[in-house]
mmCIF file of C-alpha atoms in Angstrom:
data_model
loop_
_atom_site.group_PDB
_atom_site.id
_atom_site.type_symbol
_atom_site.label_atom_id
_atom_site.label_comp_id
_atom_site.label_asym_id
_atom_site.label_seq_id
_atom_site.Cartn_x
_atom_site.Cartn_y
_atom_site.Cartn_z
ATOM 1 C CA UNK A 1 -7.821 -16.996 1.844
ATOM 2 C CA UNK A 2 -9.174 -14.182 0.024
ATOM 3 C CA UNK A 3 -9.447 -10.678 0.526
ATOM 4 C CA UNK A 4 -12.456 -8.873 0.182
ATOM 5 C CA UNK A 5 -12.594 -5.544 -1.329
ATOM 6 C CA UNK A 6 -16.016 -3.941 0.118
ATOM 7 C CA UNK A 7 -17.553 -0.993 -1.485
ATOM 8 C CA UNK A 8 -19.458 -0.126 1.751
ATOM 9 C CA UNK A 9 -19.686 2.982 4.160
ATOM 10 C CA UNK A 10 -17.547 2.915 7.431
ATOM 11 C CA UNK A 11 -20.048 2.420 10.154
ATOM 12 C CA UNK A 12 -18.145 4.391 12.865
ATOM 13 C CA UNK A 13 -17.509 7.683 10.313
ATOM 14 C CA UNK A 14 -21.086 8.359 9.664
ATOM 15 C CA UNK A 15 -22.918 6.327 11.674
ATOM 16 C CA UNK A 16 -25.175 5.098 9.801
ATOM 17 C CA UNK A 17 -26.111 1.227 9.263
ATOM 18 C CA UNK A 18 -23.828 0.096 6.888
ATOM 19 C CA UNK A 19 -26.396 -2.360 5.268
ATOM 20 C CA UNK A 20 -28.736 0.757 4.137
ATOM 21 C CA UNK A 21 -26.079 2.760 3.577
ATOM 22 C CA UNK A 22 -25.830 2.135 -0.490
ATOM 23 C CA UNK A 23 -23.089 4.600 -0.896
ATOM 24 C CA UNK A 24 -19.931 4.329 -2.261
ATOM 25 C CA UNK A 25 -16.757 5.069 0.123
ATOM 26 C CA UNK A 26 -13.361 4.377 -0.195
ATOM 27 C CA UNK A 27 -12.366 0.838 -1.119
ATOM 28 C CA UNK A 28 -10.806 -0.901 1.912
ATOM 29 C CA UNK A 29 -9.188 -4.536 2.353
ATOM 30 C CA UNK A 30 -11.417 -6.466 4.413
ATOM 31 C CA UNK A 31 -9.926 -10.030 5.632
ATOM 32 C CA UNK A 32 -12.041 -12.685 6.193
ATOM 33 C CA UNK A 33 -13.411 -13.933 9.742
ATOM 34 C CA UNK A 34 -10.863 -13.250 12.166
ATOM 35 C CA UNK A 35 -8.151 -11.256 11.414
ATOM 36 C CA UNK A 36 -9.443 -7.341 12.440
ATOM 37 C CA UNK A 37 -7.753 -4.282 12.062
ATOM 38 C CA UNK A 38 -7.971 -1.263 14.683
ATOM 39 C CA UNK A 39 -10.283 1.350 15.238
ATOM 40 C CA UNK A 40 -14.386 1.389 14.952
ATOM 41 C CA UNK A 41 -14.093 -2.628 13.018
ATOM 42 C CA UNK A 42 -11.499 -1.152 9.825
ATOM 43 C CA UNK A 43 -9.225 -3.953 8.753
ATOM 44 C CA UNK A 44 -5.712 -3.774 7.940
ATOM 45 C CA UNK A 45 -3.466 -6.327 6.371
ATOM 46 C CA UNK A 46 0.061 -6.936 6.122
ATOM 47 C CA UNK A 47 1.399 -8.182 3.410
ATOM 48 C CA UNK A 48 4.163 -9.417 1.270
ATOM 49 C CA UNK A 49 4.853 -7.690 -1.643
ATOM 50 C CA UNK A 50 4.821 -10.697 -3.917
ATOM 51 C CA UNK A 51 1.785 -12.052 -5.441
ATOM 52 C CA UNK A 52 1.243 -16.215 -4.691
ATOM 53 C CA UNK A 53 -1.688 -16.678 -6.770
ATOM 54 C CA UNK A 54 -3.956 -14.919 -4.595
ATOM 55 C CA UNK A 55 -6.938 -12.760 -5.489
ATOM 56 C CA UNK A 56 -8.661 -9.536 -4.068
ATOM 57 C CA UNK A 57 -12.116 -9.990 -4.261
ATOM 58 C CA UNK A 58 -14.788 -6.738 -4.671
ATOM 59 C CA UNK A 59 -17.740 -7.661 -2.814
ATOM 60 C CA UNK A 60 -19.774 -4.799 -4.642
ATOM 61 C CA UNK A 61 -18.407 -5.816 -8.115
ATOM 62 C CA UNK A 62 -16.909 -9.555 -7.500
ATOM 63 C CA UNK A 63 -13.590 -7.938 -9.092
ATOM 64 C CA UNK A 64 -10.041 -9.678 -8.360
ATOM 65 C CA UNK A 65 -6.902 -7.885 -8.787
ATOM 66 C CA UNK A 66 -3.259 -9.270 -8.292
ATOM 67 C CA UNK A 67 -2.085 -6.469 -7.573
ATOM 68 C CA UNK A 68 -2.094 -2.325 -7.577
ATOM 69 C CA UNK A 69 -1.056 -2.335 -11.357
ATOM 70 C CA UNK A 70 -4.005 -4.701 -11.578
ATOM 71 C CA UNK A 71 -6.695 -2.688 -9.437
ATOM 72 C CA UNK A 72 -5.534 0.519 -11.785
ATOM 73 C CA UNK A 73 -5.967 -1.588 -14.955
ATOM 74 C CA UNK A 74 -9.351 -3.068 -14.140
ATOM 75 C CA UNK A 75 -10.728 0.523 -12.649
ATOM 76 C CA UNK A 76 -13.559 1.171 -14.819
ATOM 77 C CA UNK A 77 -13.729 5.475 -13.299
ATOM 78 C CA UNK A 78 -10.737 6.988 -12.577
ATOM 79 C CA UNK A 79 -8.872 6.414 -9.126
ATOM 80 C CA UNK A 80 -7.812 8.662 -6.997
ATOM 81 C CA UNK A 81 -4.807 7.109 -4.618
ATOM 82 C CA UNK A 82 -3.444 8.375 -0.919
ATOM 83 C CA UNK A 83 -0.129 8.633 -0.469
ATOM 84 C CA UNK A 84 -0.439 8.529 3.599
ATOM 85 C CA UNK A 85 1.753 7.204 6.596
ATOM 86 C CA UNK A 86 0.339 6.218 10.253
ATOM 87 C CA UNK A 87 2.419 9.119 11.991
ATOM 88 C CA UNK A 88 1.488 12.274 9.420
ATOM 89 C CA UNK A 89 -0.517 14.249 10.597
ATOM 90 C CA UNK A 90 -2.458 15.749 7.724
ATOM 91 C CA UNK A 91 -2.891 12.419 6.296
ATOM 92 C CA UNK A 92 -5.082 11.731 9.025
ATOM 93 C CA UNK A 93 -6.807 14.685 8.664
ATOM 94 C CA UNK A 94 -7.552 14.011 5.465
ATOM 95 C CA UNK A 95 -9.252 10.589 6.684
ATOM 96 C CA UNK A 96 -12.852 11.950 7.042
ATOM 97 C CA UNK A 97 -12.378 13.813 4.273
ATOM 98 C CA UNK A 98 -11.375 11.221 1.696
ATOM 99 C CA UNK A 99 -14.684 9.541 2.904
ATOM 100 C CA UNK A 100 -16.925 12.384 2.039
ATOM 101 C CA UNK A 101 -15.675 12.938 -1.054
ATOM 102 C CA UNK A 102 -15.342 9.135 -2.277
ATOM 103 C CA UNK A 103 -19.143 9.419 -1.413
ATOM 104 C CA UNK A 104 -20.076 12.943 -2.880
ATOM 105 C CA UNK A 105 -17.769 12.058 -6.538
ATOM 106 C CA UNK A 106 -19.294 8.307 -6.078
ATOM 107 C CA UNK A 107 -19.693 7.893 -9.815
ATOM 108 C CA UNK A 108 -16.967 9.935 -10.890
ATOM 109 C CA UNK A 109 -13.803 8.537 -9.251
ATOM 110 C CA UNK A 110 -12.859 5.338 -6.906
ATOM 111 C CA UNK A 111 -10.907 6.438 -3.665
ATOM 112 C CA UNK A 112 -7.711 3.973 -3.037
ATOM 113 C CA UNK A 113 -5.514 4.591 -0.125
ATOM 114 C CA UNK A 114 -2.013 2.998 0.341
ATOM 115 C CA UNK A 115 0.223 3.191 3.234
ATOM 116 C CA UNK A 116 3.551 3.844 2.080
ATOM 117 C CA UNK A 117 5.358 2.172 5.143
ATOM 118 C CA UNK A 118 3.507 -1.233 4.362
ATOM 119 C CA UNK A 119 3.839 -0.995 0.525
ATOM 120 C CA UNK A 120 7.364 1.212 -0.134
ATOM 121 C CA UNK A 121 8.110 -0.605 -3.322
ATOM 122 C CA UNK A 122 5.150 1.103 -4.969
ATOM 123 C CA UNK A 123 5.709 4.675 -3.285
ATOM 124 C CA UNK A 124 8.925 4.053 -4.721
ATOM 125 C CA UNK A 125 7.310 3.932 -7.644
ATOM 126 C CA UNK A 126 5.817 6.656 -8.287
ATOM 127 C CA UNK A 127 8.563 8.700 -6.451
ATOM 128 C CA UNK A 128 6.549 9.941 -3.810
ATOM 129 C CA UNK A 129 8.370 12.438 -0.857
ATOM 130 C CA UNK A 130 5.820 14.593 1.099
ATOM 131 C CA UNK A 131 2.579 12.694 2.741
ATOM 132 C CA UNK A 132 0.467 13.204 1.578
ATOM 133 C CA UNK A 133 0.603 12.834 -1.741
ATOM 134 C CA UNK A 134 -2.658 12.393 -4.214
ATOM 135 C CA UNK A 135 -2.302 10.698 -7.398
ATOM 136 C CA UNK A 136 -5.613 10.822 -9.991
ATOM 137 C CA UNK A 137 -4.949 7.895 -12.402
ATOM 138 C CA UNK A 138 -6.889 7.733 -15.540
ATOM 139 C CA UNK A 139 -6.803 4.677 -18.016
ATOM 140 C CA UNK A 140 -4.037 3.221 -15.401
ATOM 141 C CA UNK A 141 -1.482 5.900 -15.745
ATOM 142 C CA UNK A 142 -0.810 8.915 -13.307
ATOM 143 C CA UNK A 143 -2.984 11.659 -14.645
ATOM 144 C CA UNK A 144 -2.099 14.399 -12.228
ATOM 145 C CA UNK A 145 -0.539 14.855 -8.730
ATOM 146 C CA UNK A 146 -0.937 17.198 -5.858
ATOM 147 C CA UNK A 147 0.879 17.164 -2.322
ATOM 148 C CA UNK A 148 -0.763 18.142 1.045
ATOM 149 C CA UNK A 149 -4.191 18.706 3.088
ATOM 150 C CA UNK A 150 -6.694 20.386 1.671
ATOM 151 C CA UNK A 151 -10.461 20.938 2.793
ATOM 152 C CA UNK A 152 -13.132 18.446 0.874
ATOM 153 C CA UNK A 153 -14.720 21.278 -1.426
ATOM 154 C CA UNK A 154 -10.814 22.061 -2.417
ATOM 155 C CA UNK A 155 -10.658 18.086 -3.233
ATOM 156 C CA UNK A 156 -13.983 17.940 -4.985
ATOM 157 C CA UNK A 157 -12.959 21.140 -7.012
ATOM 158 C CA UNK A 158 -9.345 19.742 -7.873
ATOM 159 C CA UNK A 159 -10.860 16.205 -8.683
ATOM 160 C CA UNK A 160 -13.299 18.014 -11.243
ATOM 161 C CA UNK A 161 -11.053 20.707 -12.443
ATOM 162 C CA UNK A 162 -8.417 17.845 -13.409
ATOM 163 C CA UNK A 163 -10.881 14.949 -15.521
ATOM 164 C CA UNK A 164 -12.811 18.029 -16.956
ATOM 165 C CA UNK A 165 -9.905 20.029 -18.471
ATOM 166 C CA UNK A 166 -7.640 17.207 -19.717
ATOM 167 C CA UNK A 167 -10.405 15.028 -21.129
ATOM 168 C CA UNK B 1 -11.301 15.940 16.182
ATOM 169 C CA UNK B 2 -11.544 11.933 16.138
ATOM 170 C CA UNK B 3 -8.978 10.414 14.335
ATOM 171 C CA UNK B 4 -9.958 7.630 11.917
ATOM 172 C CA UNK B 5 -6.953 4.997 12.084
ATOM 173 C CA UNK B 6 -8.434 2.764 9.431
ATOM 174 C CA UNK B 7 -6.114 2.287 6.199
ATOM 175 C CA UNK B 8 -9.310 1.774 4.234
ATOM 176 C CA UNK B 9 -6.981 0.902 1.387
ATOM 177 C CA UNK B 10 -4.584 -0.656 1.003
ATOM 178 C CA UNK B 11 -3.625 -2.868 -2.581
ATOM 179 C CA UNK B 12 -4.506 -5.770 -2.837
ATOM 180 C CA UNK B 13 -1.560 -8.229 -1.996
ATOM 181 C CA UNK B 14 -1.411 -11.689 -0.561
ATOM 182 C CA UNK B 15 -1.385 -11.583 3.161
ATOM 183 C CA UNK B 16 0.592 -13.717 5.527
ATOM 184 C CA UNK B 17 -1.071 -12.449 8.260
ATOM 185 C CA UNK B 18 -1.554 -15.095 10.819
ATOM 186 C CA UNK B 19 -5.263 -15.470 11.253
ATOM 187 C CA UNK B 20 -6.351 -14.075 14.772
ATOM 188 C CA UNK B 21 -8.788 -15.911 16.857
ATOM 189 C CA UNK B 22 -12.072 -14.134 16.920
ATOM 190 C CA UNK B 23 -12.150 -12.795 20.886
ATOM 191 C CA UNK B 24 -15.434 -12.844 22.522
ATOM 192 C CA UNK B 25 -14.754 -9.522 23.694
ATOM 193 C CA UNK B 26 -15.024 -8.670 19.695
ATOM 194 C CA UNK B 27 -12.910 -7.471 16.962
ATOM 195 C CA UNK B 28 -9.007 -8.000 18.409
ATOM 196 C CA UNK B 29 -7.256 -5.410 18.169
ATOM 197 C CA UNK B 30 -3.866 -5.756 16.399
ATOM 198 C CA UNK B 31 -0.528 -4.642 18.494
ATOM 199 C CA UNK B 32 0.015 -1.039 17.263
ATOM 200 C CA UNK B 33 3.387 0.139 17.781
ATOM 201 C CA UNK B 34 3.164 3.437 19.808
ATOM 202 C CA UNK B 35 6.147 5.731 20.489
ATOM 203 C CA UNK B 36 7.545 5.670 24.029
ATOM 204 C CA UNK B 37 5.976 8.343 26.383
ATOM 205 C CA UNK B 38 9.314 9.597 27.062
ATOM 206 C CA UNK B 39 9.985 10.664 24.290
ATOM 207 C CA UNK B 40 6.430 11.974 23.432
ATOM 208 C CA UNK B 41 7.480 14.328 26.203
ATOM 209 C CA UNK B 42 10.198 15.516 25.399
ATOM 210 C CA UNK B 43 8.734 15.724 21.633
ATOM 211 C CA UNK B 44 6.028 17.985 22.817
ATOM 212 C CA UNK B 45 7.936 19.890 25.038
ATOM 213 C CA UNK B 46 10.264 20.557 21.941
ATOM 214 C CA UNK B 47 7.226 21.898 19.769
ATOM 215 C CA UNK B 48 5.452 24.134 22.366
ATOM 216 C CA UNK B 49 9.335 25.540 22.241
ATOM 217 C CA UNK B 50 9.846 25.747 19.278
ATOM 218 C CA UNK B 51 6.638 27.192 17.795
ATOM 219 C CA UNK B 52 7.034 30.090 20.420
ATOM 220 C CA UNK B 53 10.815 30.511 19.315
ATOM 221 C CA UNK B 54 9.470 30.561 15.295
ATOM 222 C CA UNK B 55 6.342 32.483 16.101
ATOM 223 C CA UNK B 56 4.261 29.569 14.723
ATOM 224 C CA UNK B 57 1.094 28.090 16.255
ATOM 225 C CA UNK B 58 -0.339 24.903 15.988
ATOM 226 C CA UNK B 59 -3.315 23.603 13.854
ATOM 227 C CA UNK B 60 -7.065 24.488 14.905
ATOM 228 C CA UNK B 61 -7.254 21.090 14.709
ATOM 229 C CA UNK B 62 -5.283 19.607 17.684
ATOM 230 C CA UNK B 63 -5.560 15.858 16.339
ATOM 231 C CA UNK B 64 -2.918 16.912 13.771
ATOM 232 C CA UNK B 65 -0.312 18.239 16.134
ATOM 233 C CA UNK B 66 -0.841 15.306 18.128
ATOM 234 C CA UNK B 67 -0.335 13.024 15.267
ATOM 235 C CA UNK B 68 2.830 14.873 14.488
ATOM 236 C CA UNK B 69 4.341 14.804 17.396
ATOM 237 C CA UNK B 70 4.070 11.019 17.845
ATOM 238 C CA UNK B 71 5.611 10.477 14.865
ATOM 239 C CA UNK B 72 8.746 12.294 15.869
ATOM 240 C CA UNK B 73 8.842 10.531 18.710
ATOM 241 C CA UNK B 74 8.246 7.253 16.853
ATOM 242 C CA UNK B 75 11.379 8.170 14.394
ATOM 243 C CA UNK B 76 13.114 9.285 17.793
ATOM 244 C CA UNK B 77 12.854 5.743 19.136
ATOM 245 C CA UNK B 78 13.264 3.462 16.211
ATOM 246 C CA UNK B 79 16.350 6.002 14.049
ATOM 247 C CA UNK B 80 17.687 7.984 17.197
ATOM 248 C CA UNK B 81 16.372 11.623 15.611
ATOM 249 C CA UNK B 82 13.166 13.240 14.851
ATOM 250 C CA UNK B 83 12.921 12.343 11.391
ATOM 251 C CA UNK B 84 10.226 14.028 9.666
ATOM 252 C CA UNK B 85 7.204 11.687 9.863
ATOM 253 C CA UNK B 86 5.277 13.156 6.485
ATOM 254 C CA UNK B 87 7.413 11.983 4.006
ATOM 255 C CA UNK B 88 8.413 8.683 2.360
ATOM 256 C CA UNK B 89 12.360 7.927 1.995
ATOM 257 C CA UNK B 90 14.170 5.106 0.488
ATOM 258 C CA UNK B 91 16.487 4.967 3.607
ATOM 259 C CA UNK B 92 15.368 6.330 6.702
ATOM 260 C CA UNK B 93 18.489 5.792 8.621
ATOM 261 C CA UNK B 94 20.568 7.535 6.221
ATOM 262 C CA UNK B 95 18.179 10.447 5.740
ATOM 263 C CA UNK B 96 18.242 10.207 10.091
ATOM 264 C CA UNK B 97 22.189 10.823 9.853
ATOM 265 C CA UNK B 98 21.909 13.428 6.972
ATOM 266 C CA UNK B 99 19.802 15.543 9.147
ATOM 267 C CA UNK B 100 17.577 17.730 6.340
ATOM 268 C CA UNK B 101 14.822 15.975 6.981
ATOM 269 C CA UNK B 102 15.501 16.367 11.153
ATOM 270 C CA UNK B 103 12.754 18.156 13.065
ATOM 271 C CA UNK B 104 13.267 21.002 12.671
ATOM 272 C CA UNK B 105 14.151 20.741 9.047
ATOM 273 C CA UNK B 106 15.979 22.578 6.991
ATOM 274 C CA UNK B 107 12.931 24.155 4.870
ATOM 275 C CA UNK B 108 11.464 25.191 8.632
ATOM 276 C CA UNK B 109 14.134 26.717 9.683
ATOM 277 C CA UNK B 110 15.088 28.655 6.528
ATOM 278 C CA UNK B 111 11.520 29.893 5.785
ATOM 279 C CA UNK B 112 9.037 28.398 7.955
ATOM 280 C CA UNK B 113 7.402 25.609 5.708
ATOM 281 C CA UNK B 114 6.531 22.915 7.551
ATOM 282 C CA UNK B 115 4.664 20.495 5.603
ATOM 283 C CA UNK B 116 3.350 18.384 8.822
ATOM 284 C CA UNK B 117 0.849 21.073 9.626
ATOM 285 C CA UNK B 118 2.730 21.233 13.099
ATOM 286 C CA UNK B 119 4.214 24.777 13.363
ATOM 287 C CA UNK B 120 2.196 27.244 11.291
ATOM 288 C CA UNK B 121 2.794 30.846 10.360
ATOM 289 C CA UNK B 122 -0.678 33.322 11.924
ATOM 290 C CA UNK B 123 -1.414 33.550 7.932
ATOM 291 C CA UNK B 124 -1.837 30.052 7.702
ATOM 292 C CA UNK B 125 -5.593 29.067 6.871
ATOM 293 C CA UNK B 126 -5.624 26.026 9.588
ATOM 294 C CA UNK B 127 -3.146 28.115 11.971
ATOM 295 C CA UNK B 128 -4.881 28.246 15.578
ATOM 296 C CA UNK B 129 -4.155 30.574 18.567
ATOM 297 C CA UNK B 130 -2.213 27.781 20.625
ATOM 298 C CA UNK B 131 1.643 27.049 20.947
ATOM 299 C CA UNK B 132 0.702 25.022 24.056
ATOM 300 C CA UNK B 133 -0.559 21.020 23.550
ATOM 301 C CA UNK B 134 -0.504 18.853 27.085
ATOM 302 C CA UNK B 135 0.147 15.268 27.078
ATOM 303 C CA UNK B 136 -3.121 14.749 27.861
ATOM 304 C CA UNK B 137 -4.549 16.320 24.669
ATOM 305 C CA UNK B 138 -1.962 14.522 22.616
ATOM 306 C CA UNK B 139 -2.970 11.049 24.474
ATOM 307 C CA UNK B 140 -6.669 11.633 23.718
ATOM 308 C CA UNK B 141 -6.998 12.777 20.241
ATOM 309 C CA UNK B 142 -4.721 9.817 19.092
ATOM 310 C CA UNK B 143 -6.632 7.715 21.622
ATOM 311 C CA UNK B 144 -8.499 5.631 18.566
ATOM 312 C CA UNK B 145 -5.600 5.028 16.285
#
């Protein structure tokens, strides 16, 4: 069975048809014919931490990846990961946000968000404590890290600020 | 505010997922665990409390508080205490027994951080006028997660 990757807009968020809609938003795991998520037609899945030969598959850019260290390695922009949980609240909040911004930096970074109750090994990982936490990873490797809500033009500003200065 | 529940994300890792049967009703929804109202209750009643003990108000954006809330009461049915529902830990139980991380935590109590968004000094850029949320309010703005 393999798991799509699709590059398209969430219909419910801003209600537009998804097939016209030719903007970028952030990457989520879409399963297959029956197995649905919550919540305006998202998907979750749960998962086992260890790879079996499976693949990830990018609808937008037919890309597999094994696994996170794989998506980071094969990331041709620079990816910007959510730290989130269900329960935070200003991990939610950032929901819509992350959206509008994975649109508005479209060619300048890919949005990735991982729940760190379904995938603890890798918040583990990268030692993460408060939720939210945002990790920019350039050329696979954390780049810089920031904790905590903040409005989209305060994203957009960060996200800039950070791959402009350290280049 | 409408709370999107979708993890848009997550890695890409093999799933064992049983495959659900496509419902002619539409896309099935999976089982979400949801704290007990009970202790929603008595996890609101807490924070209208205690954000008129600290002086703190809740965010303009009620979805948050709501949010919040629930996940204290989640912790507060699966660990026994209000464990602090935005952060990760490496062993929830233990951090449950060693009580920092306990709503109210430590960093609240000693100078009124709270990282959740859910209590809020007046200076606060997202504080609102409220230190009053009804179960209602809480039940609808986490109505789509």
């Amino acid at each position: 069975m393999a798991i799509s990757l699709s590059a398209s807009s969430i219909p419910r968020l801003s209600g537009e048809n998804p097939a016209a809609s030719s903007s970028m938003s952030p990457l989520r795991l879409r399963l297959p014919a029956g197995a649905r998520g919550f919540g305006g037609g998202a998907r979750r899945i749960s998962v086992n931490s260890k790879p079996r030969g499976f693949s990830l598959v990018v609808e937008a850019k037919k890309q597999t990846y094994n696994s996170f260290d794989d998506l980071l390695a094969k990331s041709e922009k620079p990816v910007l990961v959510d730290f989130y949980a269900t329960w935070c609240g200003p991990c939610q909040f950032m929901v819509p946000i992350l959206n509008e911004v994975s649109i508005r930096l479209n060619d300048t970074i890919q949005v990735v968000k991982i729940d760190t109750e379904k995938y603890p090994s890798i918040a583990d990982k990268y030692k993460i404590e408060a939720l939210p936490t945002f990790i920019i990873f350039k050329d696979g490797k954390p780049f810089e890290r920031f904790e905590g809500a903040l409005t989209a033009d305060q994203l957009i500003q960060r996200i800039e600020d950070s791959l402009k200065v350290k280049q | 505010m409408t709370l999107q529940a979708s993890s848009f994300a997550a890695v890409g890792l093999p799933s064992l997922a049983p495959r659900l049967c496509r419902s002619r009703r539409g896309p099935v929804v999976r089982a979400k665990v949801e704290p007990s109202e009970k202790s929603v209750e008595i996890m609101r009643k807490f924070s209208e409390q205690y954000a008129r003990r600290s002086g703190t108000y809740f965010c303009v954006d009620k979805g948050v508080t709501s949010v919040v809330i629930k996940g204290l009461a989640d912790h507060k049915d699966t660990l026994g205490a209000p464990l602090c529902p935005c952060r990760h830990y490496d062993d929830k139980p233990a951090e449950a027994a060693q009580g920092f991380w306990n709503c109210p935590c430590v960093p609240m109590r000693e100078r009124k951080e709270c990282h959740c968004m859910l209590f809020l000094t007046p200076e606060n850029d997202f504080a609102g006028q409220d230190q009053a949320i009804s179960f209602e309010e809480i039940k609808e703005s986490t109505s789509n997660m």
